[in-house]
């Protein structure tokens, strides 16, 4: 992508309305734009990051055996009357009427709808277990939307829903998602800690929130320091191995961790003082097991091996991609801007032409741009007619992991500079060496 032809509306000034660093940086870099309170457009730079986050989420959901579909954002009130949540959900639910005066709503979550899909097709335990997920926009009329897309009214969610014949099976489905979440957040460059959590309007009695520690987090959390060193389940994790999955769950729940709603002061104080961590955190995922709370009133039953009808045991599993993007920034930035983990960076590399219009610089930049693009890299080429200082500042601000700097002096001897955004380390090498280094 040539920056001169791209749409990346960088702001010169820090936006005043932004209270936390991720919100400030997302506005400054032109990643998002607020359209009305708590409702955002994702501009091209932001959309690239969001897509990469969703790609990782999708890969790990698929790896665990979950199956993707897509449900609509607008739902009929009837389904919610069946489960009894239509009245219970309160003012957070945006209620709408269509032209026939039928009550509709913009879905805040999809338990009812997915249960309806399930009951329409699945009649036998032989088709279980089943886990269906989608990545879709939701709407919750939050009383206090804030911090940009961290807590917005319209937001994106990956929500998965599992169906099992028995509680035992449902716990295994829960453990699969638990392991998939550990892998997902790790690949996003984050260390998320699973904590016992309150179930709120979703219901049920087994639930974990996945929390990233950050000073600007909205949740108050308490945990053991050991979490920092726990191993993440590997790529070779066998999602059909119930005992192996239970082992992962047991390990990651073996030491104390809870949000303030579930906090047990005595249990926390039993941890040696030096190992206690009391901090603030951002909830980036939340998983629930709620048994037959929806399947029973909505008649989602299957025939068991005993020939009898059984209400299925369900769980639901959410991740907030539009919250994860600012959460990653909260965890990874410096005074010059964002530092993207390579896995979600909007571009893999930025080529900085220090003197656009200089023949040698232009030629070298074109060579690098073409070669790395051909190698399948996402390359941003800063070919603008701007001062070198402005280009350096932009590259640091938008946080692309590697910069290739092409200036008239070094290119005279066939060399460019390769700068690592995170460490600031610079290395001088030939054009060819730079291409080889980054094409791999
Ligand atoms: N049905 C369940 C799980 S599928 C559910 O709705 N869970 S939730 O309410 O905990 O939301 C799941 C995730 O969505 C949260 O962990 C969070 O990452 C994200 N999320 C929830 N509310 C918002 C919001 N207002 N803004 C941005 N992200 C949100």
GROMACS .gro file of C-alpha atoms and ligand atoms in nm:
model
  469
    1UNK     CA    1   0.000   0.000   0.000
    2UNK     CA    2   0.135   0.340  -0.104
    3UNK     CA    3   0.067   0.585   0.175
    4UNK     CA    4   0.010   0.866  -0.078
    5UNK     CA    5  -0.293   0.673  -0.207
    6UNK     CA    6  -0.413   0.531   0.125
    7UNK     CA    7  -0.677   0.666   0.359
    8UNK     CA    8  -0.514   0.707   0.699
    9UNK     CA    9  -0.633   1.034   0.850
   10UNK     CA   10  -0.368   1.098   1.117
   11UNK     CA   11  -0.454   1.374   1.363
   12UNK     CA   12  -0.182   1.625   1.451
   13UNK     CA   13  -0.317   1.696   1.798
   14UNK     CA   14  -0.407   1.458   2.075
   15UNK     CA   15  -0.786   1.432   2.086
   16UNK     CA   16  -0.909   1.589   2.409
   17UNK     CA   17  -1.203   1.356   2.466
   18UNK     CA   18  -0.979   1.049   2.502
   19UNK     CA   19  -0.908   0.956   2.864
   20UNK     CA   20  -0.690   0.650   2.811
   21UNK     CA   21  -0.390   0.590   2.589
   22UNK     CA   22  -0.549   0.330   2.359
   23UNK     CA   23  -0.845   0.557   2.281
   24UNK     CA   24  -0.609   0.848   2.218
   25UNK     CA   25  -0.387   0.644   1.986
   26UNK     CA   26  -0.676   0.485   1.796
   27UNK     CA   27  -0.820   0.830   1.723
   28UNK     CA   28  -0.482   0.987   1.642
   29UNK     CA   29  -0.382   0.716   1.399
   30UNK     CA   30  -0.719   0.728   1.225
   31UNK     CA   31  -0.814   0.373   1.317
   32UNK     CA   32  -1.166   0.458   1.431
   33UNK     CA   33  -1.417   0.738   1.418
   34UNK     CA   34  -1.706   0.793   1.655
   35UNK     CA   35  -2.034   0.823   1.463
   36UNK     CA   36  -2.261   0.869   1.762
   37UNK     CA   37  -2.218   0.794   2.130
   38UNK     CA   38  -2.056   0.453   2.166
   39UNK     CA   39  -2.089   0.374   1.793
   40UNK     CA   40  -1.778   0.365   1.576
   41UNK     CA   41  -1.662   0.328   1.218
   42UNK     CA   42  -1.349   0.122   1.171
   43UNK     CA   43  -1.134   0.316   0.925
   44UNK     CA   44  -0.891   0.126   0.697
   45UNK     CA   45  -0.595   0.106   0.940
   46UNK     CA   46  -0.817  -0.009   1.225
   47UNK     CA   47  -1.002  -0.254   1.001
   48UNK     CA   48  -0.673  -0.422   0.911
   49UNK     CA   49  -0.593  -0.487   1.278
   50UNK     CA   50  -0.947  -0.600   1.354
   51UNK     CA   51  -0.932  -0.847   1.063
   52UNK     CA   52  -0.605  -0.992   1.189
   53UNK     CA   53  -0.745  -1.030   1.540
   54UNK     CA   54  -1.052  -1.206   1.399
   55UNK     CA   55  -0.839  -1.433   1.183
   56UNK     CA   56  -0.653  -1.562   1.490
   57UNK     CA   57  -0.978  -1.602   1.685
   58UNK     CA   58  -1.129  -1.793   1.393
   59UNK     CA   59  -0.826  -2.022   1.351
   60UNK     CA   60  -0.831  -2.118   1.718
   61UNK     CA   61  -1.209  -2.169   1.727
   62UNK     CA   62  -1.182  -2.396   1.422
   63UNK     CA   63  -0.887  -2.583   1.572
   64UNK     CA   64  -1.095  -2.662   1.880
   65UNK     CA   65  -1.371  -2.807   1.664
   66UNK     CA   66  -1.618  -2.516   1.673
   67UNK     CA   67  -1.807  -2.447   1.349
   68UNK     CA   68  -1.868  -2.101   1.204
   69UNK     CA   69  -2.203  -1.967   1.089
   70UNK     CA   70  -2.354  -1.620   1.076
   71UNK     CA   71  -2.672  -1.514   1.251
   72UNK     CA   72  -2.853  -1.181   1.195
   73UNK     CA   73  -2.812  -0.877   1.421
   74UNK     CA   74  -3.187  -0.808   1.428
   75UNK     CA   75  -3.390  -1.063   1.619
   76UNK     CA   76  -3.758  -1.119   1.678
   77UNK     CA   77  -3.881  -1.047   2.032
   78UNK     CA   78  -4.075  -1.374   2.026
   79UNK     CA   79  -3.767  -1.587   2.082
   80UNK     CA   80  -3.674  -1.382   2.385
   81UNK     CA   81  -4.025  -1.412   2.524
   82UNK     CA   82  -3.983  -1.790   2.505
   83UNK     CA   83  -3.672  -1.785   2.721
   84UNK     CA   84  -3.816  -1.522   2.954
   85UNK     CA   85  -3.530  -1.279   2.893
   86UNK     CA   86  -3.728  -1.024   2.690
   87UNK     CA   87  -3.844  -0.843   3.002
   88UNK     CA   88  -3.549  -0.941   3.219
   89UNK     CA   89  -3.282  -0.785   2.994
   90UNK     CA   90  -3.395  -0.432   3.072
   91UNK     CA   91  -3.281  -0.106   2.917
   92UNK     CA   92  -2.957  -0.239   2.775
   93UNK     CA   93  -3.157  -0.403   2.499
   94UNK     CA   94  -3.240  -0.184   2.201
   95UNK     CA   95  -3.600  -0.258   2.110
   96UNK     CA   96  -3.734  -0.169   1.767
   97UNK     CA   97  -4.063  -0.215   1.579
   98UNK     CA   98  -4.080  -0.301   1.211
   99UNK     CA   99  -4.340  -0.155   0.969
  100UNK     CA  100  -4.592  -0.424   1.068
  101UNK     CA  101  -4.550  -0.313   1.426
  102UNK     CA  102  -4.377  -0.639   1.518
  103UNK     CA  103  -4.142  -0.610   1.815
  104UNK     CA  104  -3.778  -0.669   1.715
  105UNK     CA  105  -3.448  -0.609   1.889
  106UNK     CA  106  -3.084  -0.553   1.800
  107UNK     CA  107  -2.924  -0.861   1.954
  108UNK     CA  108  -2.710  -0.808   2.266
  109UNK     CA  109  -2.620  -1.183   2.253
  110UNK     CA  110  -2.751  -1.491   2.071
  111UNK     CA  111  -2.837  -1.775   2.312
  112UNK     CA  112  -3.205  -1.776   2.208
  113UNK     CA  113  -3.142  -1.764   1.835
  114UNK     CA  114  -2.881  -2.037   1.831
  115UNK     CA  115  -3.104  -2.254   2.051
  116UNK     CA  116  -3.381  -2.205   1.793
  117UNK     CA  117  -3.147  -2.316   1.513
  118UNK     CA  118  -3.041  -2.616   1.717
  119UNK     CA  119  -3.394  -2.734   1.803
  120UNK     CA  120  -3.502  -2.704   1.439
  121UNK     CA  121  -3.247  -2.956   1.314
  122UNK     CA  122  -3.085  -3.165   1.585
  123UNK     CA  123  -3.291  -3.449   1.730
  124UNK     CA  124  -3.040  -3.714   1.836
  125UNK     CA  125  -2.750  -3.736   2.078
  126UNK     CA  126  -2.553  -3.888   1.790
  127UNK     CA  127  -2.513  -3.539   1.642
  128UNK     CA  128  -2.350  -3.412   1.963
  129UNK     CA  129  -2.131  -3.252   2.078
  130UNK     CA  130  -2.184  -2.943   1.867
  131UNK     CA  131  -2.032  -2.598   1.901
  132UNK     CA  132  -2.151  -2.318   1.670
  133UNK     CA  133  -1.992  -1.973   1.663
  134UNK     CA  134  -2.001  -1.650   1.472
  135UNK     CA  135  -1.824  -1.316   1.470
  136UNK     CA  136  -2.090  -1.049   1.457
  137UNK     CA  137  -2.195  -0.703   1.573
  138UNK     CA  138  -2.394  -0.670   1.893
  139UNK     CA  139  -2.571  -0.379   2.054
  140UNK     CA  140  -2.601  -0.305   2.425
  141UNK     CA  141  -2.732   0.033   2.527
  142UNK     CA  142  -2.463   0.072   2.792
  143UNK     CA  143  -2.535   0.345   3.043
  144UNK     CA  144  -2.172   0.463   3.027
  145UNK     CA  145  -2.004   0.381   2.698
  146UNK     CA  146  -1.643   0.497   2.727
  147UNK     CA  147  -1.281   0.457   2.628
  148UNK     CA  148  -1.361   0.430   2.258
  149UNK     CA  149  -1.425   0.076   2.142
  150UNK     CA  150  -1.323  -0.062   2.482
  151UNK     CA  151  -1.679  -0.020   2.608
  152UNK     CA  152  -1.903   0.080   2.322
  153UNK     CA  153  -2.272   0.037   2.253
  154UNK     CA  154  -2.227  -0.135   1.919
  155UNK     CA  155  -1.937  -0.381   1.936
  156UNK     CA  156  -1.814  -0.697   1.776
  157UNK     CA  157  -1.829  -1.031   1.952
  158UNK     CA  158  -1.711  -1.379   1.874
  159UNK     CA  159  -1.979  -1.582   2.043
  160UNK     CA  160  -1.978  -1.960   2.048
  161UNK     CA  161  -2.249  -2.189   2.181
  162UNK     CA  162  -2.199  -2.552   2.280
  163UNK     CA  163  -2.458  -2.831   2.298
  164UNK     CA  164  -2.408  -3.159   2.483
  165UNK     CA  165  -2.622  -3.446   2.604
  166UNK     CA  166  -2.488  -3.441   2.958
  167UNK     CA  167  -2.330  -3.207   3.209
  168UNK     CA  168  -2.010  -3.408   3.184
  169UNK     CA  169  -2.000  -3.353   2.808
  170UNK     CA  170  -2.074  -2.983   2.855
  171UNK     CA  171  -1.781  -2.949   3.095
  172UNK     CA  172  -1.557  -3.100   2.829
  173UNK     CA  173  -1.688  -2.846   2.576
  174UNK     CA  174  -1.616  -2.575   2.833
  175UNK     CA  175  -1.261  -2.703   2.876
  176UNK     CA  176  -1.207  -2.699   2.499
  177UNK     CA  177  -1.299  -2.333   2.482
  178UNK     CA  178  -1.089  -2.264   2.791
  179UNK     CA  179  -0.779  -2.405   2.617
  180UNK     CA  180  -0.868  -2.235   2.285
  181UNK     CA  181  -0.893  -1.901   2.467
  182UNK     CA  182  -0.551  -1.940   2.628
  183UNK     CA  183  -0.404  -2.005   2.283
  184UNK     CA  184  -0.596  -1.721   2.119
  185UNK     CA  185  -0.490  -1.450   2.363
  186UNK     CA  186  -0.132  -1.573   2.361
  187UNK     CA  187  -0.119  -1.547   1.982
  188UNK     CA  188  -0.250  -1.192   2.013
  189UNK     CA  189   0.055  -1.109   2.223
  190UNK     CA  190  -0.141  -1.099   2.549
  191UNK     CA  191  -0.130  -1.287   2.876
  192UNK     CA  192  -0.491  -1.331   2.980
  193UNK     CA  193  -0.569  -1.477   3.321
  194UNK     CA  194  -0.887  -1.684   3.365
  195UNK     CA  195  -1.075  -1.574   3.676
  196UNK     CA  196  -1.384  -1.707   3.846
  197UNK     CA  197  -1.660  -1.468   3.754
  198UNK     CA  198  -2.016  -1.364   3.807
  199UNK     CA  199  -2.258  -1.481   3.535
  200UNK     CA  200  -2.489  -1.175   3.521
  201UNK     CA  201  -2.777  -1.184   3.271
  202UNK     CA  202  -2.636  -1.485   3.081
  203UNK     CA  203  -2.690  -1.712   3.384
  204UNK     CA  204  -2.546  -2.042   3.506
  205UNK     CA  205  -2.303  -2.123   3.782
  206UNK     CA  206  -1.970  -2.199   3.612
  207UNK     CA  207  -1.801  -1.906   3.450
  208UNK     CA  208  -1.457  -1.758   3.387
  209UNK     CA  209  -1.357  -1.416   3.266
  210UNK     CA  210  -1.030  -1.385   3.079
  211UNK     CA  211  -0.858  -1.075   3.209
  212UNK     CA  212  -0.558  -0.878   3.088
  213UNK     CA  213  -0.381  -0.683   3.358
  214UNK     CA  214  -0.374  -0.310   3.280
  215UNK     CA  215  -0.388  -0.002   3.500
  216UNK     CA  216  -0.670   0.141   3.292
  217UNK     CA  217  -0.886  -0.172   3.324
  218UNK     CA  218  -1.239  -0.139   3.453
  219UNK     CA  219  -1.232  -0.454   3.667
  220UNK     CA  220  -1.063  -0.491   4.003
  221UNK     CA  221  -0.891  -0.829   4.015
  222UNK     CA  222  -0.700  -1.045   4.261
  223UNK     CA  223  -0.470  -1.332   4.171
  224UNK     CA  224  -0.157  -1.531   4.240
  225UNK     CA  225   0.162  -1.417   4.069
  226UNK     CA  226   0.231  -1.772   3.942
  227UNK     CA  227   0.006  -1.713   3.641
  228UNK     CA  228   0.282  -1.523   3.471
  229UNK     CA  229   0.483  -1.844   3.427
  230UNK     CA  230   0.212  -2.096   3.331
  231UNK     CA  231   0.258  -2.275   2.997
  232UNK     CA  232   0.019  -2.200   2.711
  233UNK     CA  233  -0.135  -2.512   2.546
  234UNK     CA  234   0.062  -2.593   2.231
  235UNK     CA  235  -0.040  -2.616   1.868
  236UNK     CA  236  -0.051  -2.994   1.910
  237UNK     CA  237  -0.321  -2.978   2.181
  238UNK     CA  238  -0.561  -3.269   2.125
  239UNK     CA  239  -0.911  -3.126   2.160
  240UNK     CA  240  -1.060  -3.477   2.170
  241UNK     CA  241  -0.853  -3.574   2.473
  242UNK     CA  242  -1.088  -3.506   2.765
  243UNK     CA  243  -0.827  -3.587   3.030
  244UNK     CA  244  -0.565  -3.364   2.866
  245UNK     CA  245  -0.810  -3.071   2.847
  246UNK     CA  246  -0.909  -3.122   3.209
  247UNK     CA  247  -0.539  -3.113   3.296
  248UNK     CA  248  -0.505  -2.772   3.130
  249UNK     CA  249  -0.816  -2.642   3.308
  250UNK     CA  250  -0.702  -2.779   3.644
  251UNK     CA  251  -0.357  -2.627   3.612
  252UNK     CA  252  -0.489  -2.284   3.517
  253UNK     CA  253  -0.745  -2.284   3.796
  254UNK     CA  254  -0.514  -2.431   4.059
  255UNK     CA  255  -0.414  -2.097   4.207
  256UNK     CA  256  -0.629  -1.809   4.324
  257UNK     CA  257  -0.777  -1.565   4.072
  258UNK     CA  258  -1.105  -1.376   4.098
  259UNK     CA  259  -1.273  -1.053   3.999
  260UNK     CA  260  -1.402  -0.825   4.274
  261UNK     CA  261  -1.757  -0.970   4.252
  262UNK     CA  262  -1.627  -1.319   4.333
  263UNK     CA  263  -1.339  -1.214   4.558
  264UNK     CA  264  -1.275  -1.422   4.869
  265UNK     CA  265  -1.059  -1.213   5.099
  266UNK     CA  266  -0.964  -1.507   5.324
  267UNK     CA  267  -0.854  -1.728   5.032
  268UNK     CA  268  -0.653  -1.440   4.888
  269UNK     CA  269  -0.486  -1.366   5.220
  270UNK     CA  270  -0.382  -1.731   5.244
  271UNK     CA  271  -0.139  -1.666   4.956
  272UNK     CA  272   0.209  -1.558   5.080
  273UNK     CA  273   0.214  -1.178   5.069
  274UNK     CA  274   0.487  -1.151   4.807
  275UNK     CA  275   0.287  -1.368   4.565
  276UNK     CA  276  -0.036  -1.168   4.585
  277UNK     CA  277  -0.132  -0.957   4.290
  278UNK     CA  278  -0.408  -0.703   4.332
  279UNK     CA  279  -0.451  -0.507   4.013
  280UNK     CA  280  -0.686  -0.370   3.753
  281UNK     CA  281  -0.779  -0.566   3.444
  282UNK     CA  282  -0.963  -0.564   3.112
  283UNK     CA  283  -1.213  -0.843   3.047
  284UNK     CA  284  -1.146  -0.964   2.693
  285UNK     CA  285  -1.334  -1.294   2.707
  286UNK     CA  286  -1.603  -1.460   2.915
  287UNK     CA  287  -1.716  -1.822   2.914
  288UNK     CA  288  -2.027  -1.971   3.073
  289UNK     CA  289  -2.180  -2.310   3.142
  290UNK     CA  290  -2.551  -2.274   3.213
  291UNK     CA  291  -2.693  -2.624   3.169
  292UNK     CA  292  -3.054  -2.629   3.049
  293UNK     CA  293  -3.143  -2.265   3.123
  294UNK     CA  294  -3.238  -2.199   2.757
  295UNK     CA  295  -3.289  -2.551   2.620
  296UNK     CA  296  -3.561  -2.636   2.871
  297UNK     CA  297  -3.799  -2.342   2.818
  298UNK     CA  298  -3.728  -2.342   2.445
  299UNK     CA  299  -3.770  -2.718   2.398
  300UNK     CA  300  -3.421  -2.797   2.264
  301UNK     CA  301  -3.419  -3.172   2.328
  302UNK     CA  302  -3.243  -3.472   2.181
  303UNK     CA  303  -3.312  -3.840   2.205
  304UNK     CA  304  -3.050  -4.005   2.427
  305UNK     CA  305  -2.907  -4.358   2.402
  306UNK     CA  306  -3.181  -4.457   2.653
  307UNK     CA  307  -3.448  -4.365   2.393
  308UNK     CA  308  -3.573  -4.079   2.614
  309UNK     CA  309  -3.580  -3.705   2.538
  310UNK     CA  310  -3.324  -3.488   2.718
  311UNK     CA  311  -3.290  -3.110   2.730
  312UNK     CA  312  -2.939  -3.034   2.606
  313UNK     CA  313  -2.669  -2.886   2.827
  314UNK     CA  314  -2.536  -2.560   2.690
  315UNK     CA  315  -2.254  -2.314   2.736
  316UNK     CA  316  -2.168  -1.984   2.568
  317UNK     CA  317  -1.829  -1.834   2.506
  318UNK     CA  318  -1.759  -1.471   2.417
  319UNK     CA  319  -1.456  -1.275   2.301
  320UNK     CA  320  -1.468  -0.903   2.219
  321UNK     CA  321  -1.253  -0.828   1.912
  322UNK     CA  322  -1.335  -0.456   1.912
  323UNK     CA  323  -1.229  -0.445   2.279
  324UNK     CA  324  -0.919  -0.655   2.216
  325UNK     CA  325  -0.771  -0.401   1.976
  326UNK     CA  326  -0.753  -0.124   2.242
  327UNK     CA  327  -0.654  -0.383   2.504
  328UNK     CA  328  -0.352  -0.480   2.294
  329UNK     CA  329  -0.257  -0.111   2.267
  330UNK     CA  330  -0.293  -0.064   2.644
  331UNK     CA  331  -0.048  -0.354   2.687
  332UNK     CA  332   0.194  -0.246   2.414
  333UNK     CA  333   0.282   0.118   2.346
  334UNK     CA  334   0.542   0.381   2.436
  335UNK     CA  335   0.559   0.761   2.431
  336UNK     CA  336   0.592   0.760   2.052
  337UNK     CA  337   0.289   0.548   1.977
  338UNK     CA  338   0.162   0.196   1.932
  339UNK     CA  339   0.390  -0.112   1.927
  340UNK     CA  340   0.189  -0.384   1.750
  341UNK     CA  341   0.271  -0.749   1.815
  342UNK     CA  342   0.366  -0.888   1.473
  343UNK     CA  343   0.062  -1.118   1.466
  344UNK     CA  344  -0.190  -0.831   1.452
  345UNK     CA  345   0.011  -0.544   1.303
  346UNK     CA  346  -0.178  -0.360   1.026
  347UNK     CA  347   0.134  -0.391   0.811
  348UNK     CA  348   0.434  -0.620   0.856
  349UNK     CA  349   0.681  -0.355   0.745
  350UNK     CA  350   0.689   0.013   0.649
  351UNK     CA  351   0.931   0.136   0.382
  352UNK     CA  352   1.028   0.496   0.453
  353UNK     CA  353   1.150   0.698   0.159
  354UNK     CA  354   1.344   0.983   0.323
  355UNK     CA  355   1.367   1.177  -0.001
  356UNK     CA  356   1.078   1.107  -0.235
  357UNK     CA  357   1.173   1.229  -0.583
  358UNK     CA  358   1.540   1.132  -0.546
  359UNK     CA  359   1.599   0.874  -0.817
  360UNK     CA  360   1.818   0.636  -0.616
  361UNK     CA  361   1.584   0.648  -0.314
  362UNK     CA  362   1.272   0.599  -0.527
  363UNK     CA  363   1.425   0.304  -0.712
  364UNK     CA  364   1.544   0.128  -0.397
  365UNK     CA  365   1.207   0.178  -0.228
  366UNK     CA  366   1.020   0.042  -0.530
  367UNK     CA  367   1.250  -0.263  -0.536
  368UNK     CA  368   1.194  -0.337  -0.166
  369UNK     CA  369   0.820  -0.266  -0.188
  370UNK     CA  370   0.776  -0.497  -0.489
  371UNK     CA  371   0.991  -0.780  -0.352
  372UNK     CA  372   0.828  -0.789  -0.007
  373UNK     CA  373   0.477  -0.758  -0.148
  374UNK     CA  374   0.553  -1.047  -0.380
  375UNK     CA  375   0.672  -1.249  -0.080
  376UNK     CA  376   0.323  -1.206   0.065
  377UNK     CA  377   0.406  -0.938   0.321
  378UNK     CA  378   0.175  -0.650   0.403
  379UNK     CA  379   0.394  -0.354   0.312
  380UNK     CA  380   0.320   0.013   0.368
  381UNK     CA  381   0.532   0.238   0.148
  382UNK     CA  382   0.562   0.593   0.277
  383UNK     CA  383   0.610   0.766  -0.058
  384UNK     CA  384   0.459   1.095   0.055
  385UNK     CA  385   0.620   1.425  -0.021
  386UNK     CA  386   0.689   1.499   0.346
  387UNK     CA  387   0.991   1.567   0.565
  388UNK     CA  388   1.180   1.260   0.686
  389UNK     CA  389   1.105   1.356   1.047
  390UNK     CA  390   0.731   1.349   0.981
  391UNK     CA  391   0.762   1.004   0.824
  392UNK     CA  392   0.962   0.867   1.118
  393UNK     CA  393   0.702   1.003   1.359
  394UNK     CA  394   0.417   0.848   1.158
  395UNK     CA  395   0.590   0.509   1.141
  396UNK     CA  396   0.650   0.509   1.517
  397UNK     CA  397   0.295   0.630   1.589
  398UNK     CA  398   0.119   0.359   1.387
  399UNK     CA  399   0.347   0.095   1.537
  400UNK     CA  400   0.441  -0.120   1.237
  401UNK     CA  401   0.696  -0.371   1.378
  402UNK     CA  402   0.977  -0.309   1.127
  403UNK     CA  403   1.083   0.003   0.939
  404UNK     CA  404   1.309  -0.001   0.634
  405UNK     CA  405   1.460   0.344   0.604
  406UNK     CA  406   1.593   0.449   0.265
  407UNK     CA  407   1.797   0.770   0.262
  408UNK     CA  408   2.011   0.935  -0.007
  409UNK     CA  409   2.339   0.901   0.183
  410UNK     CA  410   2.328   0.530   0.261
  411UNK     CA  411   2.166   0.429  -0.065
  412UNK     CA  412   2.467   0.578  -0.246
  413UNK     CA  413   2.658   0.279  -0.105
  414UNK     CA  414   2.362   0.045  -0.172
  415UNK     CA  415   2.254   0.032   0.189
  416UNK     CA  416   1.937   0.086   0.393
  417UNK     CA  417   1.860   0.093   0.762
  418UNK     CA  418   1.632  -0.163   0.927
  419UNK     CA  419   1.473  -0.043   1.251
  420UNK     CA  420   1.288  -0.253   1.506
  421UNK     CA  421   0.993  -0.046   1.636
  422UNK     CA  422   0.986  -0.220   1.974
  423UNK     CA  423   1.353  -0.204   2.073
  424UNK     CA  424   1.455   0.091   1.856
  425UNK     CA  425   1.756  -0.115   1.740
  426UNK     CA  426   1.887  -0.015   1.396
  427UNK     CA  427   2.098  -0.214   1.156
  428UNK     CA  428   2.252  -0.106   0.829
  429UNK     CA  429   2.252  -0.361   0.546
  430UNK     CA  430   2.230  -0.391   0.169
  431UNK     CA  431   1.894  -0.367  -0.004
  432UNK     CA  432   1.916  -0.735  -0.084
  433UNK     CA  433   1.995  -0.832   0.275
  434UNK     CA  434   1.699  -0.628   0.399
  435UNK     CA  435   1.467  -0.802   0.154
  436UNK     CA  436   1.598  -1.144   0.254
  437UNK     CA  437   1.565  -1.063   0.622
  438UNK     CA  438   1.199  -0.962   0.591
  439UNK     CA  439   1.074  -1.185   0.313
  440UNK     CA  440   1.110  -1.501   0.528
  441LIG     N1  441  -2.336  -1.467   2.546
  441LIG     C1  442  -2.220  -1.449   2.629
  441LIG     C2  443  -2.100  -1.520   2.577
  441LIG     S1  444  -2.110  -1.558   2.410
  441LIG     C3  445  -2.192  -1.301   2.648
  441LIG     O1  446  -2.262  -1.219   2.597
  441LIG     N2  447  -2.086  -1.272   2.722
  441LIG     S2  448  -2.035  -1.127   2.768
  441LIG     O2  449  -2.145  -1.042   2.800
  441LIG     O3  450  -1.942  -1.147   2.873
  441LIG     O4  451  -1.960  -1.062   2.647
  441LIG     C4  452  -1.854  -1.131   2.586
  441LIG     C5  453  -1.739  -1.039   2.555
  441LIG     O5  454  -1.783  -0.932   2.471
  441LIG     C6  455  -1.678  -0.970   2.674
  441LIG     O6  456  -1.583  -1.053   2.738
  441LIG     C7  457  -1.612  -0.849   2.611
  441LIG     O7  458  -1.485  -0.885   2.557
  441LIG     C8  459  -1.706  -0.817   2.497
  441LIG     N3  460  -1.795  -0.704   2.532
  441LIG     C9  461  -1.905  -0.709   2.611
  441LIG     N4  462  -1.961  -0.587   2.623
  441LIG    C10  463  -1.886  -0.503   2.547
  441LIG    C11  464  -1.893  -0.362   2.516
  441LIG     N5  465  -1.989  -0.285   2.565
  441LIG     N6  466  -1.796  -0.309   2.436
  441LIG    C12  467  -1.699  -0.387   2.385
  441LIG     N7  468  -1.688  -0.519   2.410
  441LIG    C13  469  -1.779  -0.577   2.489
   0.00000   0.00000   0.00000
